[in-house]
Tab-separated table of C-alpha atoms in Angstrom:
chain	number	residue	atom	x	y	z
A	1149	MET	CA	11.686	-0.718	45.382
A	1150	TRP	CA	8.879	-3.059	44.326
A	1151	ASN	CA	5.585	-1.369	43.754
A	1152	LYS	CA	2.318	-2.736	42.482
A	1153	ALA	CA	3.178	-1.882	38.892
A	1154	ASN	CA	6.449	-3.723	38.667
A	1155	LEU	CA	5.195	-6.634	40.684
A	1156	MET	CA	2.384	-6.943	38.123
A	1157	GLU	CA	4.963	-6.811	35.358
A	1158	LEU	CA	7.001	-9.563	37.010
A	1159	PHE	CA	3.884	-11.693	37.397
A	1160	ARG	CA	3.051	-11.203	33.769
A	1161	THR	CA	6.552	-12.131	32.645
A	1162	VAL	CA	6.626	-15.251	34.714
A	1163	HIS	CA	3.090	-16.188	33.627
A	1164	LYS	CA	3.970	-15.859	29.985
A	1165	ALA	CA	7.211	-17.796	30.316
A	1166	ILE	CA	5.424	-20.677	32.041
A	1167	LEU	CA	2.668	-20.675	29.538
A	1168	GLY	CA	4.969	-20.471	26.593
A	1169	ALA	CA	7.133	-23.250	27.839
A	1170	GLY	CA	4.125	-25.451	28.591
A	1171	LEU	CA	2.591	-24.921	25.233
A	1172	ALA	CA	5.895	-25.558	23.387
A	1173	ALA	CA	6.231	-28.848	25.346
A	1174	VAL	CA	2.731	-29.897	24.708
A	1175	PHE	CA	2.980	-29.243	20.963
A	1176	LEU	CA	6.133	-31.297	20.733
A	1177	PHE	CA	4.524	-34.045	22.766
A	1178	SER	CA	1.497	-33.970	20.422
A	1179	GLN	CA	3.701	-34.382	17.417
A	1180	ALA	CA	4.785	-37.677	18.966
A	1181	GLY	CA	1.345	-39.092	18.312
A	1182	ASN	CA	-0.412	-38.724	21.704
A	1183	ALA	CA	-3.535	-37.199	20.198
A	1184	GLN	CA	-6.879	-39.022	20.270
A	1185	GLN	CA	-9.328	-39.301	17.401
A	1186	LEU	CA	-12.748	-40.009	18.867
A	1187	SER	CA	-15.649	-41.562	16.997
A	1188	SER	CA	-18.326	-41.495	19.709
A	1189	PHE	CA	-19.387	-39.201	22.487
A	1190	GLU	CA	-17.768	-41.493	25.036
A	1191	GLY	CA	-14.730	-39.853	26.547
A	1192	LEU	CA	-15.631	-36.342	25.365
A	1193	PRO	CA	-15.786	-33.578	27.965
A	1194	ASP	CA	-18.941	-31.906	29.151
A	1195	TRP	CA	-18.882	-28.342	27.987
A	1196	THR	CA	-22.630	-27.827	28.018
A	1197	GLY	CA	-24.079	-24.574	29.211
A	1198	VAL	CA	-23.872	-20.893	28.316
A	1199	TRP	CA	-20.612	-19.176	28.913
A	1200	GLN	CA	-19.466	-15.523	29.044
A	1201	MET	CA	-16.026	-14.072	28.846
A	1202	ILE	CA	-14.503	-12.996	32.192
A	1203	GLY	CA	-13.419	-9.356	32.021
A	1204	PRO	CA	-13.680	-6.587	29.485
A	1205	THR	CA	-13.140	-6.958	25.740
A	1206	VAL	CA	-9.378	-6.296	25.796
A	1207	PHE	CA	-7.813	-9.086	23.754
A	1208	ASP	CA	-4.574	-9.456	25.757
A	1209	ARG	CA	-5.320	-8.344	29.250
A	1210	SER	CA	-1.842	-9.426	30.404
A	1211	THR	CA	-0.192	-6.463	28.570
A	1212	VAL	CA	-2.819	-3.797	28.494
A	1213	GLN	CA	-1.869	-0.345	29.566
A	1214	PRO	CA	-3.199	1.227	31.648
A	1215	LEU	CA	-3.963	-1.834	33.692
A	1216	ASP	CA	-7.671	-0.967	33.896
A	1217	GLY	CA	-7.786	0.182	30.246
A	1218	ARG	CA	-10.866	-0.553	28.263
A	1219	ALA	CA	-10.824	-1.177	24.492
A	1220	GLY	CA	-12.104	1.948	22.687
A	1221	ARG	CA	-10.871	4.443	25.238
A	1222	HIS	CA	-8.210	7.054	24.470
A	1223	GLY	CA	-4.676	5.860	24.705
A	1224	VAL	CA	-5.353	2.248	25.711
A	1225	ARG	CA	-3.107	-0.315	24.138
A	1226	GLU	CA	-1.624	-3.831	24.418
A	1227	PHE	CA	1.851	-5.021	23.598
A	1228	PRO	CA	1.816	-7.850	21.103
A	1229	PRO	CA	5.269	-8.713	19.640
A	1230	TYR	CA	4.548	-6.692	16.519
A	1231	ASN	CA	7.431	-6.011	14.094
A	1232	GLU	CA	8.125	-2.352	13.448
A	1233	VAL	CA	5.770	-2.086	10.466
A	1234	TRP	CA	2.795	-3.531	12.345
A	1235	GLU	CA	3.672	-1.591	15.542
A	1236	GLN	CA	3.415	1.586	13.467
A	1237	ARG	CA	0.188	0.377	12.023
A	1238	TYR	CA	-1.157	-0.293	15.540
A	1239	LEU	CA	-0.074	3.125	16.738
A	1240	ALA	CA	-1.944	4.698	13.776
A	1241	ASN	CA	-5.030	2.706	14.706
A	1242	ILE	CA	-4.781	3.891	18.308
A	1243	GLU	CA	-4.780	7.519	17.043
A	1244	ARG	CA	-7.770	6.783	14.943
A	1245	VAL	CA	-9.580	5.321	17.934
A	1246	SER	CA	-8.920	8.532	19.866
A	1247	ALA	CA	-10.213	10.561	17.006
A	1248	ASP	CA	-13.342	8.376	16.603
A	1249	ARG	CA	-12.175	7.352	13.122
A	1250	PHE	CA	-11.658	3.681	13.765
A	1251	PRO	CA	-15.076	2.103	13.324
A	1252	ASP	CA	-15.463	-1.390	14.661
A	1253	PRO	CA	-16.271	-3.600	11.687
A	1254	LEU	CA	-19.265	-4.778	13.668
A	1255	SER	CA	-20.661	-1.243	13.432
A	1256	PHE	CA	-21.566	-1.878	9.842
A	1257	CYS	CA	-23.830	-4.783	10.877
A	1258	GLY	CA	-22.862	-6.796	7.780
A	1259	THR	CA	-20.299	-9.352	8.926
A	1260	PHE	CA	-19.483	-11.210	12.061
A	1261	PRO	CA	-16.497	-10.801	14.370
A	1262	GLY	CA	-14.239	-13.451	12.904
A	1263	PHE	CA	-11.540	-15.641	14.534
A	1264	PRO	CA	-9.808	-15.182	16.929
A	1265	ARG	CA	-12.058	-12.248	18.112
A	1266	THR	CA	-14.526	-15.106	18.708
A	1267	PHE	CA	-12.663	-15.486	21.949
A	1268	ASN	CA	-13.027	-11.774	22.859
A	1269	LEU	CA	-16.684	-10.962	22.645
A	1270	PRO	CA	-18.945	-9.499	25.328
A	1271	GLY	CA	-21.912	-11.706	24.576
A	1272	ALA	CA	-22.453	-15.286	25.487
A	1273	LEU	CA	-20.948	-18.460	23.821
A	1274	GLU	CA	-21.687	-22.086	23.701
A	1275	PHE	CA	-19.099	-24.873	23.061
A	1276	VAL	CA	-20.833	-27.706	21.403
A	1277	VAL	CA	-18.838	-30.951	21.494
A	1278	ARG	CA	-19.414	-33.694	18.872
A	1279	PRO	CA	-17.160	-36.548	18.004
A	1280	GLU	CA	-16.382	-35.235	14.508
A	1281	GLN	CA	-16.584	-31.483	15.132
A	1282	VAL	CA	-16.628	-28.851	17.897
A	1283	TRP	CA	-18.681	-25.712	17.300
A	1284	ILE	CA	-18.207	-22.421	19.033
A	1285	LEU	CA	-21.352	-20.462	18.841
A	1286	THR	CA	-21.443	-16.753	19.731
A	1287	GLU	CA	-24.356	-14.434	20.212
A	1288	ASP	CA	-22.329	-11.568	18.828
A	1289	GLY	CA	-22.343	-11.787	15.053
A	1290	PRO	CA	-23.895	-14.353	15.466
A	1291	SER	CA	-21.049	-16.658	14.423
A	1292	ILE	CA	-20.069	-20.313	14.295
A	1293	THR	CA	-16.519	-21.567	14.391
A	1294	ARG	CA	-16.323	-25.183	13.209
A	1295	ILE	CA	-13.438	-27.218	14.386
A	1296	TYR	CA	-13.020	-30.489	12.594
A	1297	THR	CA	-11.829	-33.228	14.901
A	1298	ASP	CA	-12.368	-36.267	12.526
A	1299	GLY	CA	-8.722	-36.587	11.765
A	1300	ARG	CA	-8.595	-34.473	8.673
A	1301	SER	CA	-5.792	-32.045	7.926
A	1302	HIS	CA	-6.046	-28.526	6.588
A	1303	PRO	CA	-7.042	-28.479	2.934
A	1304	PRO	CA	-4.391	-27.811	0.309
A	1305	GLU	CA	-3.243	-24.229	0.052
A	1306	ASP	CA	-5.179	-23.545	-3.194
A	1307	GLU	CA	-8.377	-24.582	-1.414
A	1308	ILE	CA	-8.174	-22.054	1.341
A	1309	TRP	CA	-9.114	-18.358	1.083
A	1310	PRO	CA	-9.554	-15.854	3.899
A	1311	THR	CA	-12.794	-16.200	5.738
A	1312	PHE	CA	-14.097	-14.670	8.958
A	1313	SER	CA	-14.166	-17.932	10.926
A	1314	GLY	CA	-11.034	-19.325	9.298
A	1315	GLU	CA	-10.179	-22.987	8.765
A	1316	SER	CA	-9.814	-25.037	11.892
A	1317	VAL	CA	-8.806	-28.611	12.501
A	1318	GLY	CA	-8.120	-30.165	15.879
A	1319	ARG	CA	-7.674	-33.161	18.043
A	1320	TRP	CA	-8.312	-34.242	21.644
A	1321	GLU	CA	-5.505	-34.513	24.136
A	1322	GLY	CA	-7.411	-35.907	27.089
A	1323	ASP	CA	-10.026	-33.213	27.986
A	1324	THR	CA	-8.209	-30.567	26.045
A	1325	LEU	CA	-9.157	-29.623	22.512
A	1326	VAL	CA	-6.062	-28.577	20.554
A	1327	PHE	CA	-6.911	-26.911	17.285
A	1328	GLN	CA	-5.138	-24.844	14.690
A	1329	THR	CA	-6.821	-22.056	12.697
A	1330	ILE	CA	-5.561	-20.599	9.430
A	1331	GLY	CA	-7.163	-18.702	6.602
A	1332	ILE	CA	-8.549	-15.827	8.643
A	1333	LYS	CA	-9.595	-12.480	7.207
A	1334	GLY	CA	-7.084	-10.345	9.070
A	1335	ALA	CA	-6.622	-6.580	9.103
A	1336	GLY	CA	-8.984	-4.397	7.105
A	1337	GLU	CA	-11.926	-6.607	7.685
A	1338	THR	CA	-11.519	-7.849	11.232
A	1339	ILE	CA	-10.075	-6.649	14.466
A	1340	LEU	CA	-9.108	-8.411	17.718
A	1341	ASP	CA	-10.448	-5.579	19.887
A	1342	ARG	CA	-11.383	-1.942	19.737
A	1343	THR	CA	-7.882	-0.641	20.700
A	1344	GLY	CA	-6.973	-1.288	17.024
A	1345	LEU	CA	-5.322	-4.685	17.357
A	1346	THR	CA	-5.179	-6.688	14.137
A	1347	LEU	CA	-3.488	-9.704	12.577
A	1348	SER	CA	-2.529	-10.476	8.990
A	1349	GLN	CA	-4.078	-13.157	6.797
A	1350	GLN	CA	-0.864	-15.170	7.401
A	1351	ALA	CA	-1.783	-15.713	11.015
A	1352	ARG	CA	-1.806	-19.243	12.355
A	1353	ILE	CA	-3.476	-19.654	15.766
A	1354	THR	CA	-3.064	-22.786	17.860
A	1355	THR	CA	-5.581	-22.950	20.658
A	1356	ARG	CA	-5.789	-25.188	23.659
A	1357	LEU	CA	-9.389	-25.137	24.854
A	1358	ARG	CA	-10.385	-26.898	28.121
A	1359	ARG	CA	-12.646	-26.676	31.109
A	1360	VAL	CA	-10.350	-25.907	33.986
A	1361	ASP	CA	-13.142	-26.296	36.614
A	1362	ALA	CA	-16.854	-26.606	36.845
A	1363	GLY	CA	-17.423	-22.902	36.202
A	1364	THR	CA	-14.541	-21.937	33.965
A	1365	MET	CA	-13.535	-22.606	30.422
A	1366	GLU	CA	-10.054	-21.465	29.203
A	1367	ALA	CA	-8.605	-20.819	25.785
A	1368	GLN	CA	-4.829	-20.545	25.511
A	1369	MET	CA	-3.861	-19.182	22.158
A	1370	ALA	CA	-0.343	-19.347	20.605
A	1371	ILE	CA	-0.499	-16.889	17.702
A	1372	GLU	CA	2.032	-16.976	14.960
A	1373	ASP	CA	1.984	-14.400	12.184
A	1374	PRO	CA	5.154	-14.199	10.026
A	1375	GLU	CA	3.892	-10.913	8.487
A	1376	ALA	CA	3.063	-9.083	11.674
A	1377	LEU	CA	4.775	-10.725	14.718
A	1378	THR	CA	8.432	-11.288	15.614
A	1379	GLU	CA	7.672	-14.208	17.950
A	1380	ILE	CA	4.712	-16.298	19.106
A	1381	TRP	CA	2.121	-14.234	20.929
A	1382	MET	CA	0.562	-16.068	23.931
A	1383	VAL	CA	-2.901	-14.971	24.950
A	1384	THR	CA	-5.176	-16.621	27.497
A	1385	LYS	CA	-8.902	-15.952	27.796
A	1386	GLN	CA	-11.344	-17.390	30.348
A	1387	TYR	CA	-15.114	-17.808	30.352
A	1388	GLY	CA	-17.475	-18.180	33.216
A	1389	ARG	CA	-20.544	-20.512	33.180
A	1390	LEU	CA	-23.779	-18.568	33.352
A	1391	PRO	CA	-26.517	-19.871	35.796
A	1392	GLU	CA	-28.209	-23.152	34.905
A	1393	GLY	CA	-31.013	-22.621	32.444
A	1394	SER	CA	-29.492	-19.508	30.821
A	1395	ARG	CA	-30.392	-19.043	27.159
A	1396	MET	CA	-28.688	-17.709	24.140
A	1397	PHE	CA	-30.237	-14.761	22.287
A	1398	ASP	CA	-30.117	-13.000	18.953
A	1399	VAL	CA	-27.763	-10.092	18.555
A	1400	ALA	CA	-29.058	-9.197	15.096
A	1401	CYS	CA	-27.155	-5.981	14.604
A	1402	ALA	CA	-29.096	-4.746	11.549
A	1403	GLU	CA	-32.431	-4.921	13.444
A	1404	ASN	CA	-32.396	-1.306	14.622
A	1405	ASN	CA	-28.886	0.148	14.098
A	1406	ARG	CA	-29.166	3.773	15.098
A	1407	ASN	CA	-25.405	4.217	15.093
A	1408	PRO	CA	-24.283	4.084	11.448
A	1409	VAL	CA	-20.792	5.184	10.323
A	1410	ASP	CA	-20.257	8.034	8.002
A	1411	ALA	CA	-17.725	8.295	5.145
A	1412	THR	CA	-15.015	9.597	7.474
A	1413	GLY	CA	-15.315	6.685	9.832
A	1414	ARG	CA	-17.253	8.668	12.437
A	1415	THR	CA	-20.040	6.934	14.290
A	1416	LEU	CA	-23.299	8.814	14.236
A	1417	THR	CA	-26.418	8.756	16.345
A	1418	LEU	CA	-29.907	8.682	14.829
A	1419	ASP	CA	-33.254	9.638	16.364
A	1420	ALA	CA	-36.209	7.295	16.344
A	1421	GLU	CA	-37.198	8.417	12.834
A	1422	GLY	CA	-33.721	7.830	11.417
A	1423	ASN	CA	-32.568	11.419	11.315
A	1424	VAL	CA	-28.974	12.206	12.239
A	1425	LEU	CA	-28.834	13.759	15.753
A	1426	ASP	CA	-25.189	14.796	15.680
A	1427	VAL	CA	-24.884	18.503	15.408
A	1428	GLY	CA	-23.521	19.647	12.043
A	1429	VAL	CA	-23.620	16.182	10.441
A	1430	ASN	CA	-26.194	15.499	7.746
A	1431	THR	CA	-24.571	13.478	4.954
A	1432	GLY	CA	-22.357	10.627	4.201
A	1433	VAL	CA	-23.953	7.831	6.152
A	1434	GLN	CA	-22.799	4.500	4.843
B	397	MET	CA	-42.546	19.391	35.851
B	398	MET	CA	-39.388	19.344	33.881
B	399	LYS	CA	-36.053	19.275	35.546
B	400	ILE	CA	-32.638	18.755	34.085
B	401	HIS	CA	-29.736	18.408	36.441
B	402	GLU	CA	-26.120	18.160	35.774
B	403	ARG	CA	-24.179	16.363	38.467
B	404	SER	CA	-20.529	16.222	39.116
B	405	ARG	CA	-18.344	13.342	38.069
B	406	THR	CA	-17.598	12.588	41.699
B	407	ILE	CA	-21.128	11.615	42.506
B	408	TRP	CA	-21.159	9.187	39.642
B	409	LEU	CA	-17.730	7.766	40.035
B	410	GLY	CA	-19.002	4.203	40.460
B	411	VAL	CA	-21.265	4.299	37.487
B	412	ALA	CA	-18.812	3.111	34.968
B	413	LEU	CA	-18.113	0.048	37.015
B	414	THR	CA	-21.615	-1.278	36.512
B	415	LEU	CA	-22.345	-0.147	32.989
B	416	SER	CA	-21.400	-3.343	31.317
B	417	LEU	CA	-24.257	-5.056	33.053
B	418	THR	CA	-26.869	-2.318	33.226
B	419	GLY	CA	-26.519	0.122	30.425
B	420	PHE	CA	-24.516	1.350	27.558
B	421	SER	CA	-20.937	0.181	27.787
B	422	VAL	CA	-17.738	0.516	25.796
B	423	ASP	CA	-18.228	-3.173	25.001
B	424	ALA	CA	-21.169	-2.125	22.812
B	425	HIS	CA	-21.101	-2.782	19.057
B	426	HIS	CA	-19.931	0.723	18.239
B	427	SER	CA	-17.784	3.565	19.449
B	428	GLY	CA	-19.016	5.453	22.508
B	429	ASN	CA	-16.920	8.508	21.780
B	430	MET	CA	-19.987	10.661	21.111
B	431	PHE	CA	-20.961	10.605	24.766
B	432	ASP	CA	-19.549	12.757	27.543
B	433	ARG	CA	-18.465	10.344	30.224
B	434	GLU	CA	-17.539	13.283	32.455
B	435	ARG	CA	-21.067	14.504	32.841
B	436	THR	CA	-24.516	13.162	33.541
B	437	VAL	CA	-27.906	14.796	32.967
B	438	GLU	CA	-31.020	13.837	34.906
B	439	LEU	CA	-34.224	14.013	33.003
B	440	THR	CA	-37.795	13.845	34.239
B	441	GLY	CA	-40.302	12.985	31.627
B	442	THR	CA	-42.629	10.584	29.985
B	443	VAL	CA	-41.734	7.424	28.057
B	444	LYS	CA	-42.790	7.748	24.443
B	445	GLU	CA	-41.350	4.495	23.219
B	446	PHE	CA	-39.152	1.700	24.450
B	447	GLN	CA	-37.232	-0.003	21.617
B	448	TRP	CA	-36.102	-3.440	22.950
B	449	THR	CA	-34.021	-4.045	19.881
B	450	ASN	CA	-30.521	-5.014	18.704
B	451	PRO	CA	-27.870	-3.864	18.692
B	452	HIS	CA	-28.961	-1.449	21.398
B	453	ILE	CA	-32.119	-0.638	23.296
B	454	TRP	CA	-33.439	2.919	23.133
B	455	ILE	CA	-35.765	4.803	25.438
B	456	GLN	CA	-37.488	7.744	23.846
B	457	VAL	CA	-38.384	10.219	26.530
B	458	LEU	CA	-40.553	13.361	26.223
B	459	VAL	CA	-39.187	16.009	28.584
B	460	PRO	CA	-41.086	19.262	29.301
B	461	THR	CA	-39.015	22.446	28.737
B	462	ALA	CA	-39.014	25.609	30.799
B	463	GLY	CA	-40.774	27.418	27.929
B	464	GLY	CA	-43.792	25.188	28.040
B	465	GLY	CA	-42.749	22.909	25.158
B	466	VAL	CA	-41.579	19.358	25.028
B	467	GLU	CA	-38.319	17.998	23.691
B	468	GLU	CA	-37.686	14.312	22.816
B	469	TRP	CA	-34.527	12.674	24.121
B	470	SER	CA	-33.050	9.415	22.762
B	471	ILE	CA	-31.435	7.370	25.451
B	472	GLU	CA	-29.241	4.561	24.298
B	473	GLY	CA	-28.735	1.482	26.417
B	474	GLY	CA	-26.990	-1.865	26.162
B	475	VAL	CA	-27.747	-5.036	24.268
B	476	PRO	CA	-30.961	-6.958	25.089
B	477	ASN	CA	-29.159	-10.229	25.777
B	478	ARG	CA	-26.945	-8.850	28.510
B	479	LEU	CA	-29.604	-6.451	29.831
B	480	PHE	CA	-31.979	-9.441	30.190
B	481	ARG	CA	-29.383	-11.270	32.202
B	482	ALA	CA	-29.063	-8.186	34.411
B	483	GLY	CA	-32.769	-8.241	35.172
B	484	TRP	CA	-34.230	-6.042	32.411
B	485	ARG	CA	-37.295	-7.079	30.518
B	486	PRO	CA	-38.959	-5.932	27.267
B	487	THR	CA	-41.545	-4.331	29.514
B	488	SER	CA	-39.132	-2.513	31.810
B	489	PHE	CA	-40.378	0.798	30.316
B	490	GLU	CA	-43.869	1.267	28.961
B	491	PRO	CA	-45.211	4.213	26.930
B	492	GLY	CA	-46.685	6.735	29.315
B	493	ASP	CA	-44.436	5.837	32.241
B	494	GLU	CA	-43.381	8.909	34.186
B	495	ILE	CA	-39.700	8.342	34.919
B	496	MET	CA	-36.483	9.938	35.970
B	497	ILE	CA	-33.555	8.959	33.856
B	498	VAL	CA	-29.833	9.660	34.131
B	499	ALA	CA	-27.559	9.582	31.108
B	500	ASN	CA	-24.172	10.650	29.797
B	501	PRO	CA	-25.180	13.314	27.194
B	502	MET	CA	-23.754	13.700	23.831
B	503	LEU	CA	-20.701	15.878	23.685
B	504	ASP	CA	-22.191	18.053	20.922
B	505	GLY	CA	-25.298	18.885	22.805
B	506	ALA	CA	-27.737	16.811	20.773
B	507	LYS	CA	-30.787	15.517	22.701
B	508	ALA	CA	-29.406	11.997	23.250
B	509	GLY	CA	-27.396	10.189	25.787
B	510	ALA	CA	-26.034	6.923	27.088
B	511	PHE	CA	-28.179	5.235	29.782
B	512	VAL	CA	-26.774	5.276	33.292
B	513	GLY	CA	-29.816	4.671	35.502
B	514	ALA	CA	-33.552	5.268	35.883
B	515	LYS	CA	-36.247	5.472	38.525
B	516	LEU	CA	-39.513	3.807	37.403
B	517	PRO	CA	-43.083	4.809	38.298
B	518	ASP	CA	-43.206	2.179	41.043
B	519	GLY	CA	-40.106	3.586	42.702
B	520	THR	CA	-37.794	0.808	41.607
B	521	THR	CA	-34.602	1.592	39.791
B	522	LEU	CA	-32.588	0.185	36.897
B	523	GLY	CA	-28.896	0.728	36.469
B	524	ARG	CA	-27.196	3.204	38.854
B	525	PHE	CA	-29.673	5.731	40.094
B	526	ALA	CA	-29.017	7.856	43.228
B	527	GLU	CA	-31.634	10.085	44.740
């Protein structure tokens, strides 16, 4: 018998198969030299406006369990094609989330979210299109992801080191920006969401970013990670355009952080004078 | 007059659906595991301070106790950028305002909670507030 759950599973399987096949075809097509290198604004798409991710901050909503699961809640997980080592690492993270011992790196208010979590943030984004670069600006962090579209390739290996935003180069295929990001920070310093999802520094993310209609941007990511994944992980995120005239704001985390993390990884709560409110906790604030 | 109510989860079943736009949410910058999402408390008191700050807003509320004293509660809300887009303003709460406020309390009994809703002096409400 078909019920809602297995119909959803079928939908997801078909969706991923179509997406995977499409991306593979497009990448091959791109290798044949179809890409454009633009030197003026003419022909570039209009991505102006302020955008916000559609849905909660679950990185891969197509595999999340339970279906309405929220990142950070007990027992919520997704199903990336992790190898056994990284699956066990993820399971350990999930247990730490449940025990309130998996602090979000953002809780330390020192660094920004990093790529590809850039595409999984609750605050607003802007996509700034220039002939030689595209910038993704996020309120959370705040952060800037620079994508060079001037025809350059990635730098030589000895000129790349792990950074939060990574190293991105891209090209235009019509109205779609196709870019590849390497050199990300990876596990230990960044997460993809608060269920405990992480990638390694070996990750290579190929993103197809386009405006699918007047009110919607879409990022299709093909994530390769020879250290963590057994196959390409396809993830699609969408963003809705906020009303005309919307503004971007600071999210300066260190301004008044009353939820520091102690030495055990537990998130504390402070009163207005900076005293720890949590009962039985008085030391170890980082 | 102080009053603190605890209401059943059933009454507040819809609250979580709107938190991302109106109050503290699991999409906040830190874990929300310190809060009891199964319970709410309703506080009646006076606003001492409204901190319209990142990464979260805070409402300091002075709540009279049965013994004639006053206890200060710290109510944590969402992020200014998203609250602004949901209709909040830096002046949504002013010191001296007499308000009713509903929150998910901390699990350990500390005098703090996650904002759910409030009724302001002029009778308007923010977040999810049911009489």
